[in-house]
Amino acid sequence: MTATAPPLPHTPKPRPAAPPPVWTSSVLAPVAAGLATLFASTSLTGVVAGWAWFGYLLVAVVLIASTGLALRSLRAPTIVVGLAQLLVLLFLITGAFTTSGILKIFPGPDALDELRGVLGAAAEQIRVGLPPVEGTPPILCLITIAIGLVAVLVDTLAVAAAAPAATGLVLLCVYAVPAALAEDMLPWWTFLLGAAAFAGLLAVDGNHRHRRWRNRDAPGLGNSASTLSAPVGVVAAAIAMGLVIGTAVTGVGTVGSLPGGQGSGRGGAGGFGVEPFTQLRGLLDQGENVELFKVYGMGADKRLLRAFTLDTYTPNKGWGLAQNGRAQQGVQANKGLPPAPGDDGAGPGREIRIEPTNWVDNWLPIYGAPRALNGLADNWLYDPVGGAVFTTTKQNAPAYTETASIKEPSKDELRLDDARLAEVPPQFTQVDRIDPRVVAKAKQLTENESNNFDKAQALWSFFTAQNGFVYDTKTADATDSDALADFILNGKRGFCEQFASAMAVMLRSVGIPSRVAIGFTSGTPKGDHVSISSEDAHAWVEVYFQTKGWVSFDPTPLVDGRAVVPPYLQNDAGSSTTNDTQEVPSAPASSAPATGTPRDQGEDPGADGGTGQQEEEPLWPAILAGILGGLAAALTVVAIVRTRLRYRALMRPSSSPDSPAPEHGFMDNQNVTNWLPLIAIGLWVAAFAFLAAWVSWWFALALVLVLGGLGTPTAIREIKRRLRLQKIASHSPAAADAAWRELMDECADRGLPLSGGDTVRVAGRKVVEKHRLDEEGRSGLRTVIGVVERSWYSDKPADDQTLGPAFDEVRKSLKRNAPMSWKGRLFPRSLRRGK
């Protein structure tokens, strides 16, 4: 007989350590993905002026991350989550950049058609502009859409696909576009922010993956702080080495050096230029007022300083250069200049010294009809047809001296000097697709005039306050599909771009050659010179006469003392027809700028430079959102630190039976700091609501409803929990009842609803079996059951001094062994139980 070996004694495997809390993988991943997207988007500072776009991106990223978090907590399929995020982005775009959405945020056919026009305007601005372009609404819309799509893709890769490393290629593309378009090198700090955010995204994912593998500790890896911080340390060291080496070796990709370094990048000087186009709708944002030129030799004469002229009108967009300026030709500006139209060289010339101070552009402004230009390099050219001095690359302008004829013709001379259209270059007479209502209005205004000058003066006199026109830094809300007809017939509100564009089109519609000039008003006298600043940027109309050449007409109704009204428009015009002295009740104050489209090329523009605009979007929602957001961020940091410290304490078993009860850990539930998470959440919701209100009140209302719908159940459950814990901590007579009700709700939220017909002991056994309470939890539960039974069934008062610490042990054990899902947190089942 063969002896059988005795069975080996069964040694139960130790219980695996509890998995990390669900929020470690459910919250940190989308937060890290959103920060990576936002920090990478800071590279747009190289191609877009100002910081207005960042507010839109912040709202878009928060909405996309919140939508993904909410739907994933409900176990929605990845495709559904992605489509929902795209839909939320569409709602944001509709509410922020269109005026015809259903309830402001829901896109209908009209809103989509309007959005198509906005994107077309953005494409046109990019096509004709030089970076950094102004942050106009079309540009803001395009940026929000682009970065919003990036945020959806990064969130999907980092969270749904659990492949954060793959987001590196997407984020690299975000940097590649501005780096390729910007003429100046991108600032070093944008690379630092992007790299740090990407490193944080990898570290969060690596921390989660390496610490846990199928609910087991990963082999060879501990949970020490040094081990967990290793990925962060490696990436941080790589970032620092890359910046230091890059600074020492080359300036490619940044301005060339770390702060205080001696890089060779040329982006730090800064300067201003003007855009070679006008727009028919929009908002003037001049930014900080900066001196651009010092002019010597003008004396008391007030003249317009022309930078360049625009010859081509595009319906619903504005004026620009033919073929985007590619066909522009010229002669060397520092040599003998050909005679300008209307200047036979016989009259006296004025020698004018112009010293640029903060001017960086392709154009060099000049007065009148230039005869000679001294002090320029060979690369500066003069275009006698367009009347502009230019170069092929944007650069710092040198000081130069212009000899020019600035003689003004008389009214009688102009009345006898109609242009012969056959001798005028065709680009100054052609105009297509004008709204018939605009043509009819122009003919009505000029039908009683017999010469081009009187027709031009009649059109010039039309743009007055008596006819309802108002100078403002923002155009009126659109009420017509044709922007030009809308401005002339309905809105009648805008800045110089709209006034000059409208008059030039009306002139051409009645057969008068015209163009739009871009430059500066006369400036401010200062001692022996005239100072011209960015607030002097301006647009006006020039009309062609056969022997007098190009003659200026400025239709913008300025009331700030900077209007230039030449003698041929002053004589017997009367106060009713001139637009230099008229009273405009709702126009800006005297500190308002003369308009124009200044473009800051090296400095962050300020708010609005004190423009005093009338219908300026109120800033108080954004300011209040910033204050609330700062408070929320501070409370969030405190709450997270406190939560992590408490969580580490929860993960440690009780030290010894003889150790004193950790009553202080339970009693601190009475402290106000225990309510910090709820307070922080409320502040975040309020901050984002006010930020959304800056875009649209309807959008803010929708945001509050969505966040309120998601957060209200959690908030109600948390408030009930806090109130019960306070009763337990304060040894209230109802402490035992509160403890038992809270235990039943904790189990219900975890998917184990306890029947009201169960006895206390039967319910206790279900809790132990279902949630696998460890020894500390079982011991605490026995104490809680004893106190509850004595409270319910005994005539003697229960000794509830031990209830608090015992109930705290039960909650610790539940958190260690049965962590709650996000679905249980967002939609607590216990709320269905009533009280």
XYZ file of N, CA, C and O in Angstrom, residues 641-733:
372
model
N -4.291 68.743 -0.111
C -3.224 68.392 0.838
C -3.819 67.732 2.072
O -3.319 66.691 2.549
N -4.882 68.308 2.579
C -5.501 67.738 3.776
C -6.079 66.353 3.485
O -5.973 65.440 4.306
N -6.687 66.182 2.313
C -7.250 64.880 1.954
C -6.165 63.822 1.829
O -6.324 62.676 2.271
N -5.045 64.185 1.228
C -3.956 63.218 1.076
C -3.386 62.807 2.434
O -3.065 61.629 2.660
N -3.253 63.773 3.323
C -2.754 63.441 4.657
C -3.724 62.519 5.385
O -3.311 61.546 6.029
N -5.004 62.807 5.277
C -5.997 61.948 5.920
C -6.031 60.571 5.272
O -6.209 59.560 5.938
N -5.849 60.526 3.934
C -5.903 59.235 3.248
C -4.738 58.342 3.691
O -4.897 57.142 3.899
N -3.560 58.942 3.839
C -2.425 58.152 4.327
C -2.705 57.624 5.731
O -2.330 56.497 6.067
N -3.359 58.441 6.547
C -3.704 57.970 7.891
C -4.728 56.844 7.824
O -4.678 55.888 8.606
N -5.655 56.938 6.871
C -6.646 55.885 6.725
C -6.014 54.568 6.307
O -6.468 53.487 6.687
N -4.990 54.633 5.499
C -4.370 53.421 4.989
C -3.508 52.715 6.041
O -3.117 51.560 5.860
N -3.203 53.407 7.151
C -2.410 52.793 8.203
C -3.332 52.157 9.227
O -4.243 52.823 9.743
N -3.141 50.892 9.554
C -3.956 50.287 10.612
C -3.633 50.903 11.955
O -2.596 51.543 12.150
N -4.537 50.689 12.894
C -4.310 51.236 14.248
C -3.014 50.689 14.801
O -2.662 49.518 14.629
N -2.270 51.523 15.500
C -0.924 51.146 15.941
C -0.953 50.035 16.975
O -0.271 49.033 16.865
N -1.769 50.134 17.989
C -1.813 49.099 19.029
C -3.096 49.241 19.800
O -3.697 50.309 19.863
N -3.530 48.150 20.446
C -4.772 48.247 21.218
C -4.662 49.231 22.348
O -5.661 49.772 22.801
N -3.439 49.431 22.837
C -3.270 50.316 23.990
C -3.165 51.782 23.604
O -3.134 52.640 24.478
N -3.026 52.019 22.334
C -2.868 53.417 21.918
C -4.171 54.162 22.127
O -5.251 53.593 22.034
N -4.079 55.419 22.421
C -5.314 56.168 22.669
C -6.172 56.240 21.418
O -5.676 56.215 20.308
N -7.452 56.320 21.619
C -8.373 56.393 20.479
C -8.122 57.663 19.688
O -7.956 58.736 20.253
N -8.085 57.552 18.376
C -7.794 58.731 17.544
C -9.004 59.635 17.435
O -9.526 59.883 16.363
N -9.464 60.056 18.610
C -10.694 60.831 18.595
C -10.499 62.173 17.908
O -11.423 62.722 17.334
N -9.285 62.691 17.939
C -9.060 63.983 17.287
C -9.287 63.887 15.796
O -9.718 64.837 15.145
N -8.984 62.695 15.189
C -9.197 62.549 13.753
C -10.662 62.573 13.399
O -11.031 62.887 12.285
N -11.496 62.222 14.367
C -12.918 62.243 14.097
C -13.534 63.585 14.489
O -14.417 64.091 13.817
N -13.025 64.112 15.583
C -13.611 65.349 16.071
C -13.371 66.519 15.122
O -14.113 67.499 15.153
N -12.345 66.421 14.270
C -12.088 67.556 13.394
C -13.161 67.701 12.329
O -13.135 68.623 11.528
N -14.119 66.741 12.317
C -15.242 66.918 11.409
C -16.063 68.148 11.784
O -16.862 68.625 10.986
N -15.911 68.595 13.025
C -16.629 69.789 13.438
C -15.998 71.043 12.867
O -16.646 72.073 12.775
N -14.749 70.976 12.519
C -14.031 72.157 12.077
C -14.551 72.631 10.727
O -15.018 71.854 9.898
N -14.401 73.906 10.506
C -14.845 74.469 9.236
C -14.015 73.946 8.060
O -14.477 73.892 6.931
N -12.771 73.527 8.348
C -11.939 73.007 7.262
C -12.512 71.744 6.662
O -12.183 71.389 5.528
N -13.358 71.055 7.397
C -13.960 69.845 6.855
C -14.948 70.153 5.732
O -15.331 69.265 4.966
N -15.376 71.416 5.642
C -16.297 71.814 4.588
C -15.572 72.438 3.398
O -16.207 72.930 2.457
N -14.257 72.421 3.433
C -13.495 73.060 2.359
C -13.803 72.503 0.970
O -13.925 73.272 0.012
N -13.912 71.176 0.789
C -14.199 70.688 -0.567
C -15.493 71.252 -1.136
O -15.529 71.657 -2.302
N -16.551 71.297 -0.329
C -17.807 71.834 -0.821
C -17.691 73.317 -1.144
O -18.213 73.791 -2.152
N -16.991 74.045 -0.271
C -16.819 75.475 -0.519
C -16.016 75.695 -1.802
O -16.350 76.555 -2.631
N -14.946 74.921 -1.988
C -14.114 75.062 -3.181
C -14.907 74.742 -4.444
O -14.810 75.460 -5.450
N -15.716 73.679 -4.394
C -16.523 73.328 -5.563
C -17.507 74.448 -5.894
O -17.691 74.824 -7.060
N -18.138 74.995 -4.884
C -19.063 76.099 -5.115
C -18.382 77.309 -5.729
O -18.922 77.954 -6.633
N -17.177 77.623 -5.258
C -16.437 78.753 -5.823
C -16.025 78.492 -7.265
O -16.060 79.399 -8.106
N -15.612 77.248 -7.568
C -15.253 76.918 -8.951
C -16.457 77.086 -9.877
O -16.335 77.651 -10.976
N -17.609 76.590 -9.458
C -18.813 76.723 -10.285
C -19.143 78.199 -10.508
O -19.446 78.630 -11.624
N -19.071 78.993 -9.437
C -19.359 80.420 -9.573
C -18.352 81.109 -10.486
O -18.722 81.947 -11.315
N -17.062 80.743 -10.354
C -16.031 81.363 -11.191
C -16.263 81.060 -12.663
O -16.212 81.957 -13.512
N -16.531 79.797 -12.975
C -16.758 79.450 -14.378
C -18.070 80.036 -14.888
O -18.194 80.357 -16.073
N -19.035 80.191 -14.024
C -20.296 80.811 -14.441
C -20.073 82.271 -14.823
O -20.570 82.738 -15.854
N -19.330 83.011 -14.019
C -19.062 84.410 -14.348
C -18.161 84.525 -15.578
O -18.316 85.457 -16.379
N -17.214 83.593 -15.722
C -16.376 83.608 -16.918
C -17.220 83.332 -18.155
O -17.031 83.959 -19.200
N -18.159 82.405 -18.046
C -19.053 82.136 -19.166
C -19.986 83.311 -19.424
O -20.347 83.596 -20.572
N -20.379 84.019 -18.358
C -21.247 85.188 -18.526
C -20.551 86.292 -19.295
O -21.202 87.119 -19.942
N -19.229 86.321 -19.240
C -18.469 87.293 -20.027
C -18.669 87.028 -21.517
O -18.609 87.938 -22.340
N -18.936 85.763 -21.852
C -19.191 85.391 -23.246
C -20.664 85.540 -23.568
O -21.046 86.185 -24.539
N -21.532 84.935 -22.748
C -22.968 84.970 -23.004
C -23.691 84.567 -21.726
O -23.331 83.580 -21.086
N -24.729 85.343 -21.368
C -25.488 84.999 -20.179
C -26.246 83.696 -20.357
O -26.425 82.933 -19.412
N -26.698 83.436 -21.584
C -27.364 82.165 -21.828
C -26.402 81.009 -21.637
O -26.755 79.966 -21.087
N -25.177 81.205 -22.111
C -24.175 80.159 -21.938
C -23.864 79.950 -20.462
O -23.702 78.810 -19.999
N -23.802 81.034 -19.694
C -23.553 80.916 -18.253
C -24.689 80.163 -17.571
O -24.453 79.313 -16.707
N -25.926 80.475 -17.980
C -27.066 79.785 -17.388
C -27.017 78.292 -17.701
O -27.249 77.451 -16.815
N -26.694 77.969 -18.956
C -26.609 76.547 -19.326
C -25.497 75.854 -18.546
O -25.660 74.706 -18.091
N -24.367 76.558 -18.370
C -23.250 75.967 -17.636
C -23.633 75.704 -16.179
O -23.332 74.641 -15.626
N -24.328 76.673 -15.564
C -24.740 76.490 -14.167
C -25.730 75.335 -14.050
O -25.663 74.526 -13.111
N -26.648 75.231 -15.016
C -27.619 74.146 -14.969
C -26.941 72.786 -15.103
O -27.282 71.829 -14.392
N -25.963 72.701 -16.026
C -25.273 71.428 -16.221
C -24.461 71.056 -14.978
O -24.558 69.937 -14.449
N -23.654 72.002 -14.504
C -22.835 71.717 -13.329
C -23.694 71.507 -12.095
O -23.388 70.659 -11.247
N -24.785 72.278 -12.008
C -25.679 72.080 -10.877
C -26.353 70.727 -10.919
O -26.503 70.052 -9.890
N -26.770 70.293 -12.136
C -27.390 68.984 -12.251
C -26.457 67.856 -11.880
O -26.867 66.849 -11.297
N -25.163 68.038 -12.221
C -24.190 67.003 -11.880
C -23.759 67.066 -10.419
O -23.503 66.033 -9.792
N -23.669 68.266 -9.886
C -23.102 68.403 -8.548
C -24.093 68.465 -7.413
O -23.731 68.221 -6.252
N -25.361 68.771 -7.714
C -26.339 68.910 -6.627
C -26.524 67.618 -5.833
O -26.523 67.651 -4.597
N -26.713 66.441 -6.471
C -26.851 65.221 -5.661
C -25.658 64.974 -4.748
O -25.821 64.616 -3.581
N -24.447 65.181 -5.294
C -23.254 64.989 -4.480
C -23.222 65.968 -3.312
O -22.875 65.607 -2.175
N -23.572 67.240 -3.601
C -23.548 68.249 -2.545
C -24.565 67.918 -1.446
O -24.275 68.046 -0.251
N -25.770 67.508 -1.839
C -26.792 67.160 -0.837
C -26.324 65.993 0.024
O -26.456 66.005 1.256
N -25.765 64.985 -0.636
C -25.276 63.813 0.120
C -24.149 64.209 1.064
O -24.092 63.755 2.213
N -23.255 65.064 0.596
C -22.123 65.461 1.434
C -22.583 66.290 2.616
O -22.066 66.154 3.731
N -23.566 67.149 2.401
C -24.081 67.959 3.509
C -24.725 67.060 4.571
O -24.521 67.244 5.781
N -25.517 66.084 4.120
C -26.127 65.154 5.081
C -25.054 64.405 5.856
O -25.174 64.203 7.073
N -23.980 63.990 5.176
C -22.898 63.268 5.842
C -22.239 64.155 6.897
O -21.994 63.724 8.032
N -21.945 65.403 6.532
C -21.273 66.295 7.475
C -22.140 66.547 8.712
O -21.638 66.577 9.837
N -23.427 66.749 8.501
C -24.311 67.016 9.637
C -24.385 65.806 10.583
O -24.395 65.964 11.809
N -24.442 64.614 10.005
C -24.476 63.415 10.858
C -23.167 63.238 11.612
O -23.160 62.887 12.803
N -22.046 63.479 10.929
C -20.756 63.336 11.597
C -20.600 64.341 12.723
O -19.972 64.058 13.747
N -21.170 65.514 12.539
C -21.109 66.495 13.612
C -21.920 66.044 14.831
O -21.522 66.266 15.966
N -23.070 65.399 14.571
C -23.857 64.873 15.701
C -23.070 63.815 16.458
O -23.070 63.771 17.691
N -22.376 62.958 15.701
C -21.602 61.894 16.350
C -20.450 62.497 17.140
O -20.165 62.102 18.279
N -19.772 63.455 16.549
C -18.606 64.040 17.209
C -18.981 64.838 18.446
O -18.202 64.920 19.398
N -20.171 65.424 18.436
C -20.580 66.259 19.573
C -21.323 65.451 20.646
O -21.856 66.043 21.591
N -21.378 64.092 20.494
C -22.034 63.223 21.464
C -23.495 63.613 21.656
O -24.015 63.639 22.785
N -24.135 63.951 20.563
C -25.543 64.327 20.617
C -26.392 63.129 21.041
O -26.021 61.967 20.809
N -27.555 63.339 21.664
C -28.446 62.209 21.989
C -28.846 61.397 20.759
O -29.175 60.218 20.881
